mmCIF file of C-alpha atoms in Angstrom:
data_model
loop_
_atom_site.group_PDB
_atom_site.id
_atom_site.type_symbol
_atom_site.label_atom_id
_atom_site.label_comp_id
_atom_site.label_asym_id
_atom_site.label_seq_id
_atom_site.Cartn_x
_atom_site.Cartn_y
_atom_site.Cartn_z
ATOM 1 C CA UNK W 133 -77.415 164.201 -217.374
ATOM 2 C CA UNK W 134 -73.687 164.108 -216.960
ATOM 3 C CA UNK W 135 -73.693 167.887 -216.355
ATOM 4 C CA UNK W 136 -76.320 167.486 -213.643
ATOM 5 C CA UNK W 137 -74.101 165.020 -211.702
ATOM 6 C CA UNK W 138 -71.093 167.311 -212.000
ATOM 7 C CA UNK W 139 -72.960 170.238 -210.459
ATOM 8 C CA UNK W 140 -74.332 168.241 -207.507
ATOM 9 C CA UNK W 141 -73.102 168.866 -203.909
ATOM 10 C CA UNK W 142 -69.698 167.343 -202.891
ATOM 11 C CA UNK W 143 -69.666 164.336 -200.578
ATOM 12 C CA UNK W 144 -69.496 165.045 -196.798
ATOM 13 C CA UNK W 145 -66.003 165.221 -195.260
ATOM 14 C CA UNK W 146 -64.534 162.146 -193.600
ATOM 15 C CA UNK W 147 -64.838 162.005 -189.799
ATOM 16 C CA UNK W 148 -61.662 162.892 -187.821
ATOM 17 C CA UNK W 149 -59.433 159.962 -186.898
ATOM 18 C CA UNK W 150 -58.753 161.320 -183.385
ATOM 19 C CA UNK W 151 -60.681 163.429 -180.896
ATOM 20 C CA UNK W 152 -57.467 165.025 -179.516
ATOM 21 C CA UNK W 153 -56.817 168.460 -181.004
ATOM 22 C CA UNK W 154 -53.479 168.834 -182.754
ATOM 23 C CA UNK W 155 -50.916 171.289 -181.429
ATOM 24 C CA UNK W 156 -49.563 173.997 -183.695
ATOM 25 C CA UNK W 157 -46.299 173.096 -185.386
ATOM 26 C CA UNK W 158 -44.269 175.552 -183.308
ATOM 27 C CA UNK W 159 -45.636 174.255 -179.988
ATOM 28 C CA UNK W 160 -45.104 170.655 -181.068
ATOM 29 C CA UNK W 161 -41.450 171.362 -181.794
ATOM 30 C CA UNK W 162 -40.964 173.062 -178.405
ATOM 31 C CA UNK W 163 -42.590 170.132 -176.595
ATOM 32 C CA UNK W 164 -40.388 167.656 -178.473
ATOM 33 C CA UNK W 165 -37.192 169.553 -177.613
ATOM 34 C CA UNK W 166 -38.111 169.874 -173.934
ATOM 35 C CA UNK W 167 -38.872 166.148 -173.672
ATOM 36 C CA UNK W 168 -35.520 165.266 -175.244
ATOM 37 C CA UNK W 169 -33.676 167.586 -172.873
ATOM 38 C CA UNK W 170 -35.448 166.087 -169.844
ATOM 39 C CA UNK W 171 -34.235 162.598 -170.842
ATOM 40 C CA UNK W 172 -30.731 163.663 -171.856
ATOM 41 C CA UNK W 173 -28.124 161.605 -170.007
ATOM 42 C CA UNK W 174 -25.178 163.297 -168.329
ATOM 43 C CA UNK W 175 -21.869 162.161 -166.904
ATOM 44 C CA UNK W 176 -22.547 160.431 -163.531
ATOM 45 C CA UNK W 177 -19.205 161.327 -161.929
ATOM 46 C CA UNK W 178 -16.884 158.799 -160.346
ATOM 47 C CA UNK W 179 -17.537 155.937 -157.953
ATOM 48 C CA UNK W 180 -14.979 157.538 -155.639
ATOM 49 C CA UNK W 181 -17.433 160.428 -155.129
ATOM 50 C CA UNK W 182 -20.490 158.171 -155.020
ATOM 51 C CA UNK W 183 -21.248 158.833 -151.333
ATOM 52 C CA UNK W 184 -19.743 162.320 -151.165
ATOM 53 C CA UNK W 185 -22.995 164.172 -150.471
ATOM 54 C CA UNK W 186 -23.758 161.984 -147.464
ATOM 55 C CA UNK W 187 -20.196 161.898 -146.135
ATOM 56 C CA UNK W 188 -19.868 165.691 -146.287
ATOM 57 C CA UNK W 189 -22.704 166.013 -143.762
ATOM 58 C CA UNK W 190 -20.803 164.100 -141.060
ATOM 59 C CA UNK W 191 -18.410 166.052 -138.800
ATOM 60 C CA UNK W 192 -14.646 165.538 -138.970
ATOM 61 C CA UNK W 193 -13.699 165.476 -135.303
ATOM 62 C CA UNK W 194 -10.298 166.311 -133.899
ATOM 63 C CA UNK W 195 -8.777 166.342 -130.423
ATOM 64 C CA UNK W 196 -6.605 168.877 -128.646
ATOM 65 C CA UNK W 197 -5.656 172.346 -129.884
ATOM 66 C CA UNK W 198 -4.973 173.335 -133.483
ATOM 67 C CA UNK W 199 -3.727 176.591 -134.976
ATOM 68 C CA UNK W 200 -3.568 177.091 -138.751
ATOM 69 C CA UNK W 201 -2.269 180.118 -140.638
ATOM 70 C CA UNK W 202 -2.987 180.380 -144.380
ATOM 71 C CA UNK W 203 -1.270 183.000 -146.511
ATOM 72 C CA UNK W 204 -1.624 183.555 -150.243
ATOM 73 C CA UNK W 205 1.611 184.640 -151.900
ATOM 74 C CA UNK W 206 0.018 185.071 -155.351
ATOM 75 C CA UNK W 207 -3.030 184.067 -157.353
ATOM 76 C CA UNK W 208 -1.501 180.626 -157.874
ATOM 77 C CA UNK W 209 0.580 179.936 -154.753
ATOM 78 C CA UNK W 210 -0.442 179.569 -151.099
ATOM 79 C CA UNK W 211 1.352 178.355 -147.990
ATOM 80 C CA UNK W 212 0.107 177.238 -144.579
ATOM 81 C CA UNK W 213 1.524 176.728 -141.089
ATOM 82 C CA UNK W 214 -0.199 174.268 -138.747
ATOM 83 C CA UNK W 215 0.514 173.627 -135.075
ATOM 84 C CA UNK W 216 -1.281 170.682 -133.486
ATOM 85 C CA UNK W 217 -1.221 169.677 -129.819
ATOM 86 C CA UNK W 218 -2.973 166.411 -129.014
ATOM 87 C CA UNK W 219 -2.617 163.290 -126.891
ATOM 88 C CA UNK W 220 -4.400 161.047 -129.416
ATOM 89 C CA UNK W 221 -2.587 162.026 -132.628
ATOM 90 C CA UNK W 222 1.039 163.017 -133.308
ATOM 91 C CA UNK W 223 1.616 166.620 -132.231
ATOM 92 C CA UNK W 224 3.942 169.177 -133.749
ATOM 93 C CA UNK W 225 4.352 171.607 -136.598
ATOM 94 C CA UNK W 226 3.585 171.069 -140.292
ATOM 95 C CA UNK W 227 4.304 173.273 -143.276
ATOM 96 C CA UNK W 228 2.028 173.092 -146.304
ATOM 97 C CA UNK W 229 2.081 174.536 -149.799
ATOM 98 C CA UNK W 230 -0.433 174.620 -152.654
ATOM 99 C CA UNK W 231 0.128 175.575 -156.282
ATOM 100 C CA UNK W 232 -2.704 176.034 -158.792
ATOM 101 C CA UNK W 233 -1.769 176.283 -162.464
ATOM 102 C CA UNK W 234 -3.030 178.547 -165.224
ATOM 103 C CA UNK W 235 -5.046 175.979 -167.216
ATOM 104 C CA UNK W 236 -8.619 177.096 -166.530
ATOM 105 C CA UNK W 237 -11.142 174.329 -167.273
ATOM 106 C CA UNK W 238 -14.121 175.901 -165.467
ATOM 107 C CA UNK W 239 -14.866 178.988 -163.356
ATOM 108 C CA UNK W 240 -13.947 177.024 -160.211
ATOM 109 C CA UNK W 241 -11.208 174.673 -161.474
ATOM 110 C CA UNK W 242 -7.677 175.200 -162.743
ATOM 111 C CA UNK W 243 -4.822 172.761 -163.349
ATOM 112 C CA UNK W 244 -2.276 171.472 -162.563
ATOM 113 C CA UNK W 245 -2.720 171.362 -158.779
ATOM 114 C CA UNK W 246 0.224 170.510 -156.532
ATOM 115 C CA UNK W 247 -0.274 170.359 -152.773
ATOM 116 C CA UNK W 248 1.570 168.829 -149.869
ATOM 117 C CA UNK W 249 2.726 169.189 -146.284
ATOM 118 C CA UNK W 250 5.853 168.216 -144.366
ATOM 119 C CA UNK W 251 6.939 168.167 -140.713
ATOM 120 C CA UNK W 252 10.385 168.810 -139.202
ATOM 121 C CA UNK W 253 11.128 165.042 -139.210
ATOM 122 C CA UNK W 254 10.780 164.878 -143.006
ATOM 123 C CA UNK W 255 7.440 163.072 -143.105
ATOM 124 C CA UNK W 256 5.803 164.174 -146.353
ATOM 125 C CA UNK W 257 2.357 163.976 -147.950
ATOM 126 C CA UNK W 258 2.138 165.123 -151.578
ATOM 127 C CA UNK W 259 -0.604 165.170 -154.221
ATOM 128 C CA UNK W 260 -0.610 166.096 -157.919
ATOM 129 C CA UNK W 261 -3.798 166.536 -159.976
ATOM 130 C CA UNK W 262 -3.831 167.421 -163.669
ATOM 131 C CA UNK W 263 -6.410 167.591 -166.435
ATOM 132 C CA UNK W 264 -5.422 166.288 -169.888
ATOM 133 C CA UNK W 265 -7.883 167.611 -172.445
ATOM 134 C CA UNK W 266 -11.542 167.739 -171.493
ATOM 135 C CA UNK W 267 -12.084 164.104 -170.478
ATOM 136 C CA UNK W 268 -8.972 162.667 -168.825
ATOM 137 C CA UNK W 269 -7.902 163.589 -165.291
ATOM 138 C CA UNK W 270 -4.871 162.057 -163.567
ATOM 139 C CA UNK W 271 -3.958 162.052 -159.886
ATOM 140 C CA UNK W 272 -0.935 160.925 -157.941
ATOM 141 C CA UNK W 273 -0.511 160.753 -154.167
ATOM 142 C CA UNK W 274 2.536 159.705 -152.186
ATOM 143 C CA UNK W 275 3.475 159.462 -148.526
ATOM 144 C CA UNK W 276 6.962 159.383 -147.037
ATOM 145 C CA UNK W 277 7.515 158.272 -143.433
ATOM 146 C CA UNK W 278 10.981 157.924 -141.847
ATOM 147 C CA UNK W 279 12.724 158.427 -145.207
ATOM 148 C CA UNK W 280 10.774 155.597 -146.853
ATOM 149 C CA UNK W 281 7.937 155.585 -149.354
ATOM 150 C CA UNK W 282 5.083 154.061 -147.377
ATOM 151 C CA UNK W 283 2.298 154.676 -149.888
ATOM 152 C CA UNK W 284 2.074 155.535 -153.579
ATOM 153 C CA UNK W 285 -1.200 155.797 -155.480
ATOM 154 C CA UNK W 286 -1.787 156.677 -159.133
ATOM 155 C CA UNK W 287 -5.221 157.032 -160.689
ATOM 156 C CA UNK W 288 -6.780 158.230 -163.931
ATOM 157 C CA UNK W 289 -10.391 159.065 -164.793
ATOM 158 C CA UNK W 290 -11.930 159.111 -168.273
ATOM 159 C CA UNK W 291 -15.221 161.011 -168.289
ATOM 160 C CA UNK W 292 -17.357 160.429 -171.369
ATOM 161 C CA UNK W 293 -20.781 161.970 -172.003
ATOM 162 C CA UNK W 294 -22.713 159.244 -170.165
ATOM 163 C CA UNK W 295 -20.129 157.146 -168.288
ATOM 164 C CA UNK W 296 -16.874 157.288 -166.330
ATOM 165 C CA UNK W 297 -14.032 154.765 -166.281
ATOM 166 C CA UNK W 298 -11.368 154.985 -163.555
ATOM 167 C CA UNK W 299 -8.196 152.998 -162.933
ATOM 168 C CA UNK W 300 -6.216 153.208 -159.690
ATOM 169 C CA UNK W 301 -2.904 151.514 -158.908
ATOM 170 C CA UNK W 302 -1.624 151.471 -155.337
ATOM 171 C CA UNK W 303 1.838 150.600 -153.990
ATOM 172 C CA UNK W 304 3.129 148.934 -157.185
ATOM 173 C CA UNK W 305 6.235 146.788 -156.651
ATOM 174 C CA UNK W 306 7.606 145.225 -159.832
ATOM 175 C CA UNK W 307 10.453 143.391 -158.092
ATOM 176 C CA UNK W 308 8.268 141.600 -155.530
ATOM 177 C CA UNK W 309 5.239 141.411 -157.869
ATOM 178 C CA UNK W 310 2.865 143.080 -155.438
ATOM 179 C CA UNK W 311 0.366 145.900 -155.526
ATOM 180 C CA UNK W 312 -3.303 146.786 -155.768
ATOM 181 C CA UNK W 313 -5.302 147.670 -158.889
ATOM 182 C CA UNK W 314 -8.861 149.043 -158.771
ATOM 183 C CA UNK W 315 -11.089 149.430 -161.848
ATOM 184 C CA UNK W 316 -14.266 151.534 -161.659
ATOM 185 C CA UNK W 317 -17.083 151.916 -164.181
ATOM 186 C CA UNK W 318 -20.219 154.032 -163.737
ATOM 187 C CA UNK W 319 -22.895 154.409 -166.444
ATOM 188 C CA UNK W 320 -25.946 156.695 -166.529
ATOM 189 C CA UNK W 321 -29.061 154.625 -167.213
ATOM 190 C CA UNK W 322 -31.621 157.405 -166.803
ATOM 191 C CA UNK W 323 -31.274 161.072 -165.782
ATOM 192 C CA UNK W 324 -31.834 159.930 -162.164
ATOM 193 C CA UNK W 325 -30.142 156.509 -162.087
ATOM 194 C CA UNK W 326 -26.531 155.447 -162.635
ATOM 195 C CA UNK W 327 -25.187 151.906 -162.223
ATOM 196 C CA UNK W 328 -21.683 150.485 -162.305
ATOM 197 C CA UNK W 329 -19.189 148.222 -160.657
ATOM 198 C CA UNK W 330 -15.812 147.971 -158.962
ATOM 199 C CA UNK W 331 -13.113 145.357 -159.450
ATOM 200 C CA UNK W 332 -10.298 145.201 -156.887
ATOM 201 C CA UNK W 333 -7.286 143.002 -157.625
ATOM 202 C CA UNK W 334 -4.493 142.588 -155.075
ATOM 203 C CA UNK W 335 -1.292 140.630 -155.558
ATOM 204 C CA UNK W 336 1.027 139.857 -152.657
ATOM 205 C CA UNK W 337 3.074 136.977 -151.294
ATOM 206 C CA UNK W 338 1.253 137.241 -147.955
ATOM 207 C CA UNK W 339 -2.125 136.433 -149.546
ATOM 208 C CA UNK W 340 -3.095 132.732 -149.794
ATOM 209 C CA UNK W 341 -2.792 131.818 -153.456
ATOM 210 C CA UNK W 342 -0.737 134.926 -154.213
ATOM 211 C CA UNK W 343 -3.628 137.118 -155.373
ATOM 212 C CA UNK W 344 -7.164 138.169 -154.527
ATOM 213 C CA UNK W 345 -9.968 139.656 -156.627
ATOM 214 C CA UNK W 346 -13.170 141.233 -155.310
ATOM 215 C CA UNK W 347 -16.064 142.357 -157.507
ATOM 216 C CA UNK W 348 -18.827 144.658 -156.291
ATOM 217 C CA UNK W 349 -21.796 146.482 -157.804
ATOM 218 C CA UNK W 350 -22.515 150.180 -157.217
ATOM 219 C CA UNK W 351 -25.258 152.643 -158.012
ATOM 220 C CA UNK W 352 -26.701 156.055 -157.265
ATOM 221 C CA UNK W 353 -30.273 157.333 -157.570
ATOM 222 C CA UNK W 354 -31.143 161.035 -157.394
ATOM 223 C CA UNK W 355 -34.657 162.431 -157.183
ATOM 224 C CA UNK W 356 -35.003 166.116 -156.417
ATOM 225 C CA UNK W 357 -33.205 166.839 -153.135
ATOM 226 C CA UNK W 358 -32.855 163.143 -152.219
ATOM 227 C CA UNK W 359 -29.909 160.900 -153.101
ATOM 228 C CA UNK W 360 -29.512 157.168 -152.455
ATOM 229 C CA UNK W 361 -26.154 155.529 -153.196
ATOM 230 C CA UNK W 362 -24.321 152.393 -152.251
ATOM 231 C CA UNK W 363 -22.322 149.324 -153.175
ATOM 232 C CA UNK W 364 -22.856 145.580 -152.736
ATOM 233 C CA UNK W 365 -20.296 142.774 -152.687
ATOM 234 C CA UNK W 366 -19.792 139.298 -151.236
ATOM 235 C CA UNK W 367 -18.167 140.871 -148.161
ATOM 236 C CA UNK W 368 -21.101 143.146 -147.306
ATOM 237 C CA UNK W 369 -22.795 146.324 -148.419
ATOM 238 C CA UNK W 370 -22.496 150.065 -147.965
ATOM 239 C CA UNK W 371 -25.609 152.250 -148.302
ATOM 240 C CA UNK W 372 -25.989 156.034 -147.982
ATOM 241 C CA UNK W 373 -28.988 158.350 -148.023
ATOM 242 C CA UNK W 374 -28.796 162.139 -148.272
ATOM 243 C CA UNK W 375 -31.701 164.570 -147.965
ATOM 244 C CA UNK W 376 -31.572 168.339 -148.305
ATOM 245 C CA UNK W 377 -34.466 169.337 -146.083
ATOM 246 C CA UNK W 378 -34.041 173.082 -146.681
ATOM 247 C CA UNK W 379 -31.422 175.652 -147.550
ATOM 248 C CA UNK W 380 -30.148 175.431 -143.961
ATOM 249 C CA UNK W 381 -30.574 171.738 -143.011
ATOM 250 C CA UNK W 382 -29.138 168.566 -144.542
ATOM 251 C CA UNK W 383 -29.459 165.002 -143.228
ATOM 252 C CA UNK W 384 -27.411 161.895 -144.035
ATOM 253 C CA UNK W 385 -27.749 158.224 -143.067
ATOM 254 C CA UNK W 386 -25.012 155.634 -143.616
ATOM 255 C CA UNK W 387 -25.247 151.849 -143.223
ATOM 256 C CA UNK W 388 -22.153 149.626 -143.340
ATOM 257 C CA UNK W 389 -22.469 145.834 -143.160
ATOM 258 C CA UNK W 390 -19.388 143.611 -143.053
ATOM 259 C CA UNK W 391 -20.321 139.925 -143.287
ATOM 260 C CA UNK W 392 -16.743 138.724 -142.811
ATOM 261 C CA UNK W 393 -16.506 140.032 -139.236
ATOM 262 C CA UNK W 394 -20.293 140.059 -138.639
ATOM 263 C CA UNK W 395 -20.451 143.787 -137.946
ATOM 264 C CA UNK W 396 -23.097 146.354 -138.785
ATOM 265 C CA UNK W 397 -22.763 150.084 -138.085
ATOM 266 C CA UNK W 398 -25.385 152.746 -138.748
ATOM 267 C CA UNK W 399 -24.579 156.448 -138.583
ATOM 268 C CA UNK W 400 -26.985 159.387 -138.685
ATOM 269 C CA UNK W 401 -25.618 162.863 -139.315
ATOM 270 C CA UNK W 402 -26.919 166.340 -139.977
ATOM 271 C CA UNK W 403 -25.623 169.749 -140.979
ATOM 272 C CA UNK W 404 -27.119 173.125 -140.107
ATOM 273 C CA UNK W 405 -25.991 176.275 -141.949
ATOM 274 C CA UNK W 406 -26.729 179.694 -140.492
ATOM 275 C CA UNK W 407 -25.401 182.159 -143.105
ATOM 276 C CA UNK W 408 -26.479 185.271 -141.206
ATOM 277 C CA UNK W 409 -24.539 184.149 -138.135
ATOM 278 C CA UNK W 410 -21.631 182.665 -140.179
ATOM 279 C CA UNK W 411 -22.066 179.350 -138.354
ATOM 280 C CA UNK W 412 -21.903 175.775 -139.667
ATOM 281 C CA UNK W 413 -22.832 172.990 -137.235
ATOM 282 C CA UNK W 414 -22.391 169.266 -137.955
ATOM 283 C CA UNK W 415 -23.408 166.404 -135.692
ATOM 284 C CA UNK W 416 -23.593 162.612 -135.830
ATOM 285 C CA UNK W 417 -24.496 159.547 -133.766
ATOM 286 C CA UNK W 418 -23.848 155.902 -134.639
ATOM 287 C CA UNK W 419 -25.051 152.516 -133.410
ATOM 288 C CA UNK W 420 -21.919 152.161 -131.238
ATOM 289 C CA UNK W 421 -23.134 155.200 -129.263
ATOM 290 C CA UNK W 422 -20.436 157.522 -130.496
ATOM 291 C CA UNK W 423 -21.800 161.073 -130.504
ATOM 292 C CA UNK W 424 -19.766 163.763 -132.246
ATOM 293 C CA UNK W 425 -20.216 167.373 -133.286
ATOM 294 C CA UNK W 426 -18.197 170.201 -134.844
ATOM 295 C CA UNK W 427 -19.055 173.901 -134.710
ATOM 296 C CA UNK W 428 -17.388 176.320 -137.139
ATOM 297 C CA UNK W 429 -17.795 180.076 -136.713
ATOM 298 C CA UNK W 430 -16.360 182.805 -138.948
ATOM 299 C CA UNK W 431 -15.242 185.803 -136.899
ATOM 300 C CA UNK W 432 -16.171 188.573 -139.314
ATOM 301 C CA UNK W 433 -14.819 191.043 -140.337
ATOM 302 C CA UNK W 434 -11.498 189.484 -139.312
ATOM 303 C CA UNK W 435 -10.194 186.648 -141.516
ATOM 304 C CA UNK W 436 -10.504 184.223 -138.599
ATOM 305 C CA UNK W 437 -12.487 180.991 -138.213
ATOM 306 C CA UNK W 438 -13.027 179.249 -134.888
ATOM 307 C CA UNK W 439 -13.749 175.508 -134.679
ATOM 308 C CA UNK W 440 -14.942 173.505 -131.679
ATOM 309 C CA UNK W 441 -15.070 169.683 -131.755
ATOM 310 C CA UNK W 442 -16.423 167.147 -129.277
ATOM 311 C CA UNK W 443 -16.801 163.342 -129.199
ATOM 312 C CA UNK W 444 -18.331 161.293 -126.388
ATOM 313 C CA UNK W 445 -19.104 157.618 -125.777
ATOM 314 C CA UNK W 446 -20.846 156.846 -122.497
ATOM 315 C CA UNK W 447 -20.367 153.075 -122.757
ATOM 316 C CA UNK W 448 -16.579 153.419 -123.051
ATOM 317 C CA UNK W 449 -16.358 156.435 -120.712
ATOM 318 C CA UNK W 450 -14.543 158.322 -123.450
ATOM 319 C CA UNK W 451 -14.658 162.052 -124.120
ATOM 320 C CA UNK W 452 -12.468 164.128 -126.422
ATOM 321 C CA UNK W 453 -12.580 167.880 -126.926
ATOM 322 C CA UNK W 454 -10.790 169.950 -129.529
ATOM 323 C CA UNK W 455 -10.603 173.604 -130.448
ATOM 324 C CA UNK W 456 -8.961 175.250 -133.415
ATOM 325 C CA UNK W 457 -8.319 178.668 -134.913
ATOM 326 C CA UNK W 458 -7.823 179.227 -138.643
ATOM 327 C CA UNK W 459 -6.304 182.508 -139.805
ATOM 328 C CA UNK W 460 -6.551 183.443 -143.462
#
């Protein structure tokens, strides 16, 4: 009888625990890797460049006539001559020089970078940027007016894999115990969202109490071709929105609210690129009824660029026109 039971049919197989078919091992691994890459956090950049996309859409207007000549002396050294004639800004001649070092950190970046310009009166603007290793970048800017240092600023950025820490010190004066220190921190929360904050500390004898500290929160959210960024503090808020509508059109909206002086300004700007015509057009209008535009045209095949600027405000009966030519 025992042999009869051993030769009987095996029991039926157990029912499946799930109705979802299992993926092959190779496809499962590919899906797992792609999901990890989609949620991989990257460096969010600096708070200083938080609103850069939106601000780059707005035109930089100028008044009067401007002539600029750029000449490259080598692969690392370039000089410029600028003549400006205007009734709104100081007119005259300025000489500029730029040096780019041999330390190549990327296809588009090399360090150190030294650039500056000076006029016949000795007024100087100078900047130094250098990259130490792969994560630390230092910058120094100084301004000399009438043989006196009017502004000195030193800053350093540490860029980790998922966050950036920046420290800026402006106009330090050890003898009079005055100066400004700014601490920035920006952390990637998701591939689309980064949050951080800014702490500004100022020490001066002219400030009631001798010092002042202001803390604000900042963030940036990116989704496809849309970017929303801004900062919020007790003194107000600053919000920016940038949208790339197409390869030729970009739109930016900026909102600035200052609760201390009860002022709110909204600016709408746009940029139109026409590569076939070598034309870039930027325009803007704000809530104070200032309307501005800048047209830049490359005069191919000559190494010339022509710029035309205009600003008008009907309420103030103000109109300013500027034209410039860039050679080189």
